[in-house]
Short mmCIF file of C-alpha atoms and ligand atoms in Angstrom, two decimals:
data_model
loop_
_atom_site.label_atom_id
_atom_site.label_comp_id
_atom_site.label_asym_id
_atom_site.label_seq_id
_atom_site.Cartn_x
_atom_site.Cartn_y
_atom_site.Cartn_z
CA MET A 1 30.23 -3.84 11.61
CA LYS A 2 27.58 -1.27 12.38
CA PRO A 3 26.19 0.37 9.27
CA ASP A 4 26.82 4.09 8.95
CA PRO A 5 23.49 5.85 8.26
CA ALA A 6 25.02 8.80 6.37
CA ASP A 7 27.01 6.47 4.14
CA LEU A 8 23.99 4.24 3.50
CA ALA A 9 21.80 7.22 2.62
CA GLU A 10 24.41 8.58 0.26
CA ARG A 11 24.74 5.27 -1.55
CA VAL A 12 20.98 4.92 -1.83
CA LEU A 13 20.77 8.38 -3.39
CA ALA A 14 23.52 7.41 -5.83
CA GLY A 15 21.36 4.51 -7.04
CA ASP A 16 23.13 1.62 -5.28
CA GLN A 17 20.50 -1.14 -5.18
CA LEU A 18 22.44 -3.30 -2.74
CA ALA A 19 22.62 -0.43 -0.26
CA LEU A 20 18.90 0.13 -0.81
CA ALA A 21 18.07 -3.51 -0.09
CA ARG A 22 20.25 -3.42 3.02
CA LEU A 23 18.59 -0.25 4.29
CA LEU A 24 15.11 -1.70 3.79
CA THR A 25 16.09 -4.75 5.84
CA LEU A 26 17.36 -2.52 8.65
CA ILE A 27 14.09 -0.62 8.59
CA GLU A 28 12.01 -3.79 8.60
CA ASN A 29 13.99 -4.95 11.62
CA GLU A 30 13.36 -1.62 13.34
CA ARG A 31 17.06 -0.86 13.66
CA SER A 32 17.92 2.67 14.72
CA GLU A 33 20.60 2.99 12.01
CA GLY A 34 17.90 2.30 9.46
CA HIS A 35 15.63 4.99 10.82
CA ALA A 36 18.56 7.42 11.00
CA ALA A 37 19.30 6.88 7.30
CA GLN A 38 15.58 7.24 6.58
CA SER A 39 15.56 10.65 8.26
CA ILE A 40 18.43 11.80 6.04
CA LEU A 41 16.54 10.58 2.97
CA TYR A 42 13.16 12.06 3.86
CA PRO A 43 13.64 15.48 2.17
CA HIS A 44 14.35 13.64 -1.09
CA ALA A 45 10.99 11.81 -1.08
CA GLY A 46 7.62 13.15 -2.21
CA ASN A 47 7.84 12.76 -5.98
CA ALA A 48 6.72 9.18 -6.60
CA HIS A 49 3.31 8.14 -7.85
CA LEU A 50 2.15 5.52 -5.32
CA ILE A 51 -0.15 2.95 -6.85
CA GLY A 52 -1.91 0.36 -4.71
CA ILE A 53 -2.92 -2.89 -6.39
CA THR A 54 -5.33 -4.89 -4.28
CA GLY A 55 -7.74 -7.78 -4.72
CA ALA A 56 -8.71 -11.23 -3.47
CA PRO A 57 -6.08 -14.01 -3.40
CA GLY A 58 -5.31 -15.46 -6.80
CA THR A 59 -6.96 -12.77 -8.91
CA GLY A 60 -3.68 -12.27 -10.76
CA LYS A 61 -2.25 -9.25 -8.98
CA SER A 62 1.39 -10.34 -9.24
CA THR A 63 1.08 -11.24 -12.91
CA LEU A 64 -0.54 -7.89 -13.57
CA VAL A 65 1.99 -5.91 -11.52
CA ASN A 66 4.78 -7.60 -13.45
CA ARG A 67 3.24 -6.53 -16.77
CA LEU A 68 2.46 -3.06 -15.53
CA ALA A 69 6.02 -2.47 -14.32
CA LYS A 70 7.33 -3.35 -17.78
CA GLU A 71 4.69 -1.20 -19.44
CA PHE A 72 5.71 1.85 -17.40
CA ARG A 73 9.35 1.20 -18.23
CA ASN A 74 8.63 0.89 -21.93
CA THR A 75 6.33 3.83 -22.38
CA GLU A 76 7.75 6.33 -19.91
CA GLY A 77 11.22 4.98 -19.63
CA SER A 78 14.19 4.63 -21.88
CA GLY A 79 12.07 3.40 -24.76
CA ARG A 80 10.53 6.80 -25.47
CA GLY A 81 12.94 9.41 -26.77
CA ASN A 82 16.49 9.68 -25.55
CA SER A 83 15.94 12.16 -22.79
CA PRO A 84 17.18 10.79 -19.47
CA GLU A 85 14.68 12.99 -17.63
CA ILE A 86 11.82 10.72 -18.55
CA ASP A 87 13.65 7.55 -17.62
CA VAL A 88 11.17 6.53 -14.95
CA ARG A 89 12.32 3.81 -12.59
CA VAL A 90 9.70 1.48 -11.16
CA ALA A 91 9.61 -0.17 -7.73
CA VAL A 92 7.35 -3.05 -6.73
CA VAL A 93 6.46 -3.70 -3.09
CA ALA A 94 4.66 -6.97 -2.43
CA VAL A 95 2.88 -6.97 0.91
CA ASP A 96 1.73 -10.38 1.99
CA PRO A 97 0.96 -10.85 5.65
CA SER A 98 0.03 -14.48 5.09
CA SER A 99 3.20 -15.53 3.28
CA PRO A 100 4.73 -17.48 6.20
CA PHE A 101 1.72 -19.77 6.07
CA THR A 102 0.99 -20.16 2.38
CA GLY A 103 4.35 -19.57 0.79
CA GLY A 104 2.43 -18.67 -2.34
CA ALA A 105 3.65 -15.12 -2.64
CA ILE A 106 7.24 -16.12 -2.20
CA LEU A 107 7.08 -18.47 -5.15
CA GLY A 108 5.26 -15.83 -7.15
CA ASP A 109 7.96 -13.30 -6.37
CA ARG A 110 10.67 -15.66 -7.53
CA ILE A 111 8.92 -16.00 -10.84
CA ARG A 112 8.56 -12.27 -11.07
CA MET A 113 12.15 -11.61 -10.06
CA ARG A 114 13.42 -13.78 -12.86
CA ASP A 115 11.13 -12.07 -15.29
CA LEU A 116 12.10 -8.51 -14.40
CA SER A 117 15.68 -9.06 -13.32
CA GLY A 118 17.11 -7.98 -16.68
CA ASP A 119 16.04 -4.38 -16.09
CA PRO A 120 18.06 -2.38 -13.55
CA GLY A 121 15.31 0.27 -13.63
CA ILE A 122 12.99 -2.06 -11.74
CA PHE A 123 13.41 -2.83 -8.05
CA ILE A 124 11.35 -5.49 -6.27
CA ARG A 125 10.81 -5.86 -2.56
CA SER A 126 8.76 -8.37 -0.63
CA MET A 127 7.56 -7.35 2.79
CA ALA A 128 8.46 -10.41 4.76
CA SER A 129 7.83 -9.27 8.29
CA ARG A 130 5.09 -7.45 10.06
CA GLY A 131 7.64 -5.51 12.06
CA ALA A 132 7.88 -6.18 15.76
CA LEU A 133 6.45 -2.88 16.94
CA GLY A 134 5.46 -0.88 13.93
CA GLY A 135 2.83 -3.03 12.30
CA LEU A 136 2.54 -3.80 8.63
CA ALA A 137 1.05 -0.51 7.48
CA LEU A 138 3.73 1.57 9.18
CA THR A 139 6.59 -0.56 7.90
CA THR A 140 5.18 -0.48 4.39
CA ALA A 141 4.96 3.31 4.58
CA ASP A 142 8.62 3.40 5.63
CA VAL A 143 9.70 1.17 2.76
CA VAL A 144 7.71 3.18 0.22
CA GLU A 145 9.16 6.43 1.56
CA VAL A 146 12.72 5.19 1.09
CA LEU A 147 12.00 3.94 -2.45
CA ASP A 148 10.51 7.34 -3.23
CA ALA A 149 13.63 9.09 -1.95
CA ALA A 150 15.79 6.67 -3.93
CA GLY A 151 14.22 8.09 -7.08
CA TYR A 152 11.64 5.49 -8.09
CA GLY A 153 9.00 7.54 -9.88
CA VAL A 154 6.36 4.82 -9.91
CA ILE A 155 5.84 2.56 -6.90
CA LEU A 156 3.44 -0.37 -7.25
CA ILE A 157 2.22 -1.75 -3.93
CA GLU A 158 0.60 -5.20 -4.16
CA THR A 159 -1.63 -6.18 -1.24
CA VAL A 160 -4.09 -9.01 -0.79
CA GLY A 161 -7.33 -7.19 -0.24
CA ALA A 162 -8.56 -9.59 2.36
CA GLY A 163 -8.36 -7.67 5.60
CA GLN A 164 -8.71 -4.18 6.94
CA ALA A 165 -4.94 -3.72 7.26
CA GLU A 166 -4.42 -4.39 3.57
CA VAL A 167 -7.23 -2.09 2.57
CA GLU A 168 -5.63 0.59 4.75
CA ILE A 169 -2.34 0.14 2.94
CA ALA A 170 -4.01 0.42 -0.43
CA ARG A 171 -5.85 3.50 0.70
CA THR A 172 -2.62 5.33 1.45
CA ALA A 173 -1.63 5.20 -2.23
CA HIS A 174 -2.41 8.04 -4.62
CA THR A 175 -4.16 5.65 -6.98
CA THR A 176 -5.88 2.44 -5.91
CA VAL A 177 -6.47 -0.29 -8.47
CA VAL A 178 -8.84 -3.05 -7.36
CA ILE A 179 -8.56 -6.38 -9.17
CA ASP A 180 -11.51 -8.71 -9.59
CA ALA A 181 -11.73 -11.89 -11.63
CA PRO A 182 -14.56 -14.12 -12.85
CA GLY A 183 -15.34 -17.26 -10.93
CA LEU A 184 -14.83 -15.90 -7.45
CA GLY A 185 -18.48 -16.35 -6.63
CA ASP A 186 -20.53 -13.51 -5.29
CA ASP A 187 -19.40 -10.27 -6.91
CA VAL A 188 -21.44 -8.27 -4.44
CA GLN A 189 -19.17 -9.60 -1.72
CA ALA A 190 -16.48 -7.20 -2.90
CA ILE A 191 -18.90 -4.33 -2.56
CA LYS A 192 -19.79 -5.31 0.98
CA ALA A 193 -16.16 -5.31 1.95
CA GLY A 194 -16.01 -1.66 1.03
CA ILE A 195 -13.56 -2.41 -1.72
CA LEU A 196 -15.50 -0.59 -4.41
CA GLU A 197 -15.40 2.67 -2.52
CA ILE A 198 -11.63 2.75 -2.46
CA ALA A 199 -11.17 1.84 -6.14
CA ASP A 200 -9.97 4.59 -8.46
CA ILE A 201 -9.68 2.01 -11.20
CA LEU A 202 -11.36 -1.41 -11.36
CA VAL A 203 -9.89 -4.29 -13.29
CA VAL A 204 -11.59 -7.51 -14.31
CA ASN A 205 -8.56 -9.72 -14.80
CA LYS A 206 -8.71 -13.15 -16.43
CA SER A 207 -11.07 -11.77 -19.03
CA ASP A 208 -10.15 -14.76 -21.17
CA LEU A 209 -12.21 -16.95 -18.82
CA PRO A 210 -15.97 -17.59 -19.03
CA GLY A 211 -18.07 -15.30 -16.87
CA ALA A 212 -15.83 -12.27 -17.39
CA ASP A 213 -18.59 -10.29 -19.11
CA HIS A 214 -20.90 -10.96 -16.21
CA THR A 215 -18.30 -9.75 -13.68
CA LEU A 216 -17.66 -6.65 -15.79
CA GLN A 217 -21.38 -5.87 -15.99
CA SER A 218 -22.08 -6.34 -12.30
CA LEU A 219 -19.16 -4.13 -11.32
CA ARG A 220 -20.30 -1.41 -13.72
CA THR A 221 -23.83 -1.64 -12.35
CA ALA A 222 -22.63 -1.51 -8.76
CA LEU A 223 -20.51 1.54 -9.57
CA SER A 224 -23.34 3.37 -11.32
CA LEU A 225 -25.51 2.76 -8.27
CA GLY A 226 -22.82 4.29 -6.13
CA TYR A 227 -22.48 7.45 -8.19
CA PRO A 228 -25.68 9.33 -7.31
CA SER A 229 -24.74 9.54 -3.65
CA LYS A 230 -21.25 10.70 -4.55
CA VAL A 231 -22.58 13.43 -6.83
CA GLN A 232 -25.14 14.45 -4.25
CA ALA A 233 -22.51 14.68 -1.56
CA GLN A 234 -20.63 17.09 -3.77
CA SER A 235 -23.52 19.36 -4.67
CA ASP A 236 -24.66 19.49 -1.09
CA PRO A 237 -22.62 22.26 0.54
CA SER A 238 -23.35 21.00 4.04
CA ALA A 239 -21.86 17.61 3.20
CA GLN A 240 -18.13 17.32 3.54
CA ALA A 241 -17.10 17.04 -0.10
CA GLU A 242 -13.51 15.97 0.35
CA GLU A 243 -12.60 15.18 -3.22
CA PRO A 244 -13.80 16.20 -6.68
CA LEU A 245 -15.53 13.46 -8.62
CA TRP A 246 -13.54 10.91 -10.53
CA GLU A 247 -15.45 8.22 -12.40
CA SER A 248 -13.66 4.97 -11.81
CA PRO A 249 -13.25 3.06 -15.08
CA VAL A 250 -13.79 -0.72 -15.18
CA LEU A 251 -11.24 -2.37 -17.46
CA PRO A 252 -11.12 -5.94 -18.79
CA ILE A 253 -7.60 -7.35 -18.75
CA VAL A 254 -5.75 -10.58 -19.47
CA ALA A 255 -2.61 -10.21 -17.39
CA THR A 256 -1.07 -13.45 -18.68
CA SER A 257 -1.07 -12.20 -22.29
CA GLY A 258 -0.79 -8.49 -21.54
CA GLU A 259 -4.08 -7.64 -23.21
CA GLY A 260 -5.48 -4.39 -21.81
CA ILE A 261 -2.34 -3.48 -19.85
CA ALA A 262 -1.61 -0.43 -22.02
CA LYS A 263 -5.16 0.80 -21.32
CA LEU A 264 -4.64 0.30 -17.60
CA ALA A 265 -1.38 2.28 -17.69
CA GLU A 266 -3.22 5.01 -19.55
CA ALA A 267 -6.02 5.06 -16.96
CA ILE A 268 -3.42 5.34 -14.19
CA ARG A 269 -1.78 8.27 -15.98
CA ASN A 270 -5.18 9.90 -16.46
CA HIS A 271 -5.88 9.53 -12.78
CA ARG A 272 -2.58 11.14 -11.95
CA ALA A 273 -3.34 14.08 -14.27
CA PHE A 274 -6.79 14.39 -12.67
CA MET A 275 -5.28 14.44 -9.17
CA GLU A 276 -2.73 17.08 -10.11
CA LYS A 277 -5.34 19.26 -11.76
CA THR A 278 -7.89 19.06 -8.95
CA GLY A 279 -5.60 19.05 -5.93
CA VAL A 280 -6.55 15.49 -4.96
CA TRP A 281 -2.86 14.60 -5.11
CA ARG A 282 -2.14 17.00 -2.25
CA ILE A 283 -5.20 15.89 -0.30
CA ARG A 284 -4.08 12.26 -0.44
CA ASP A 285 -0.50 13.12 0.50
CA ARG A 286 -1.82 15.03 3.43
CA GLU A 287 -4.05 12.17 4.53
CA ARG A 288 -1.19 9.73 4.29
CA VAL A 289 1.15 11.85 6.41
CA ALA A 290 -1.61 12.54 8.93
CA THR A 291 -2.36 8.83 9.34
CA GLN A 292 1.31 7.98 9.52
CA MET A 293 2.04 10.50 12.27
CA GLU A 294 -1.03 9.54 14.24
CA ASP A 295 -0.16 5.83 14.00
CA LEU A 296 3.45 6.46 14.98
CA LEU A 297 2.43 8.52 17.99
CA ARG A 298 -0.08 5.93 19.15
CA ASN A 299 2.43 3.16 18.65
CA ARG A 300 5.28 4.86 20.46
CA LEU A 301 3.09 5.84 23.40
CA ALA A 302 1.69 2.32 23.71
CA VAL A 303 5.17 0.78 23.61
CA GLN A 304 6.48 3.21 26.24
CA PHE A 305 3.46 2.58 28.41
CA HIS A 306 3.93 -1.18 28.27
CA HIS A 307 7.57 -0.76 29.27
CA ARG A 308 6.60 1.20 32.36
CA LEU A 309 4.03 -1.32 33.62
CA PRO A 310 5.06 -3.77 36.35
CA GLU A 311 5.85 -7.22 35.00
CA GLY A 312 2.71 -9.30 34.47
CA ARG A 313 0.27 -6.58 35.47
CA TYR A 314 -1.22 -6.24 32.00
CA GLU A 315 -1.66 -10.01 31.70
CA THR A 316 -3.40 -10.20 35.09
CA LEU A 317 -5.98 -7.62 34.09
CA PHE A 318 -6.33 -9.17 30.65
CA LYS A 319 -7.30 -12.47 32.32
CA GLU A 320 -9.89 -10.70 34.44
CA VAL A 321 -11.40 -9.20 31.32
CA LEU A 322 -11.52 -12.65 29.72
CA ALA A 323 -13.23 -13.98 32.83
CA ARG A 324 -15.74 -11.11 32.54
CA LYS A 325 -14.86 -9.77 35.96
CA MET A 326 -14.07 -6.43 34.41
CA GLY A 327 -14.73 -4.75 31.06
CA PRO A 328 -11.80 -3.87 28.75
CA ARG A 329 -12.47 -0.16 29.16
CA ASP A 330 -12.28 -0.46 32.96
CA ALA A 331 -9.11 -2.54 32.71
CA VAL A 332 -7.40 0.12 30.60
CA GLN A 333 -8.62 2.84 32.94
CA ARG A 334 -7.18 0.92 35.91
CA LEU A 335 -3.82 0.49 34.17
CA ILE A 336 -3.59 4.19 33.40
CA GLU A 337 -4.52 5.16 36.96
CA GLU A 338 -2.05 2.74 38.50
CA GLU A 339 0.71 3.94 36.21
CA SER A 340 0.15 7.64 36.84
CA GLY A 341 -0.72 7.31 40.50
N1 GTP B 401 -6.58 -17.41 -17.34
C1 GTP B 401 -5.89 -16.46 -16.76
N2 GTP B 401 -5.11 -16.75 -15.69
C2 GTP B 401 -4.41 -15.76 -15.10
C3 GTP B 401 -4.48 -14.42 -15.57
N3 GTP B 401 -3.69 -13.66 -14.78
C4 GTP B 401 -3.15 -14.48 -13.86
N4 GTP B 401 -3.57 -15.77 -14.05
C5 GTP B 401 -3.20 -16.95 -13.27
O1 GTP B 401 -3.76 -16.88 -11.97
C6 GTP B 401 -2.90 -17.47 -11.01
C7 GTP B 401 -2.61 -16.50 -9.88
O2 GTP B 401 -1.86 -15.42 -10.39
P1 GTP B 401 -1.04 -14.44 -9.44
O3 GTP B 401 -0.52 -13.35 -10.29
O4 GTP B 401 -0.07 -15.18 -8.62
O5 GTP B 401 -2.23 -13.93 -8.52
P2 GTP B 401 -2.13 -13.05 -7.18
O6 GTP B 401 -3.39 -12.27 -7.11
O7 GTP B 401 -0.86 -12.28 -7.15
O8 GTP B 401 -2.11 -14.17 -6.07
P3 GTP B 401 -1.78 -13.97 -4.50
O9 GTP B 401 -0.62 -13.01 -4.40
O10 GTP B 401 -1.45 -15.34 -4.03
O11 GTP B 401 -3.03 -13.42 -3.89
C8 GTP B 401 -1.64 -17.88 -11.78
O12 GTP B 401 -1.74 -19.25 -12.08
C9 GTP B 401 -1.71 -17.04 -13.03
O13 GTP B 401 -1.06 -17.63 -14.12
C10 GTP B 401 -5.30 -14.15 -16.71
O14 GTP B 401 -5.41 -13.02 -17.18
N5 GTP B 401 -5.98 -15.19 -17.24
MG1 MG B 402 0.67 -12.17 -5.64
#
């Protein structure tokens, strides 16, 4: 039976988690019914605090996200006062493009599921597929948007900060938390990857292990070296000062025991208050929507273009580029001319 978008949307708004899971699967599979339901839900989104959690493989992201979800439930949720207004529901989105190969994240999610399954105020979703046409970043944005509309006030997005795509996903959050851990070798590596620049909050997880102090120190030093240029950019009127200055804290944490998690939750709340006060919240929302629309447009146009090309034409030119008979720019130019001429 074909799912009815209006019915699905209504059930999602009513808090039906099965309907929500079903809708997310439709969206991941790029089904038109899914996107139709998403359109109905869109006006209801825009309230959630999107928090990206990123870091190298094995730094303890999943363990930390698990703890953090519970912390948000306990301090902002039903545990504090009896007012239902502050009963914040938490969603977790685990993005792992490598999961078909490693299987690691899937196991991790099972552990997490069992751990959090007692609380109906927590919803967990693993991004299994890249999406045939949309790409991982676009599909993740869709999933997050639906969770937002479904009333999840805090959305934690776990990505392995290994590639550009994952960094992009983290960047679209309001608050980006970068996780480091001792024993990963060269700490400066993280800085090279541009990870430090996107961190609103830095965490040194596994602070129970030797070398944690060293990691903490080198991150703090690297950050303090980064500050002068940031400050300068802001006092220089000719420079494009996009955002007011926020000093990213560096927090030691032991995710396995929960040590430091309350401080992390507090830092996240502080960052939210800072964004609301300074207008950064709106700036980031704007950037996210701008990127999303631009990506969608590019994607749709490319897909349409490919459909219009004669069978095999693209592949023929691609081979010529590989054989260095023609540059990629010339090949694309030729395709466009052929198609329009
Ligand atoms: N000693 C110590 N081990 C930890 C800590 N936090 C997590 N671990 C362990 O580190 C390993 C990896 O933890 P995960 O939470 O799966 O790490 P992850 O970053 O989500 O891993 P991927 O998703 O595969 O990149 C597990 O064996 C955890 O038990 C910590 O604070 N201290
Ligand atoms: Mg994980």
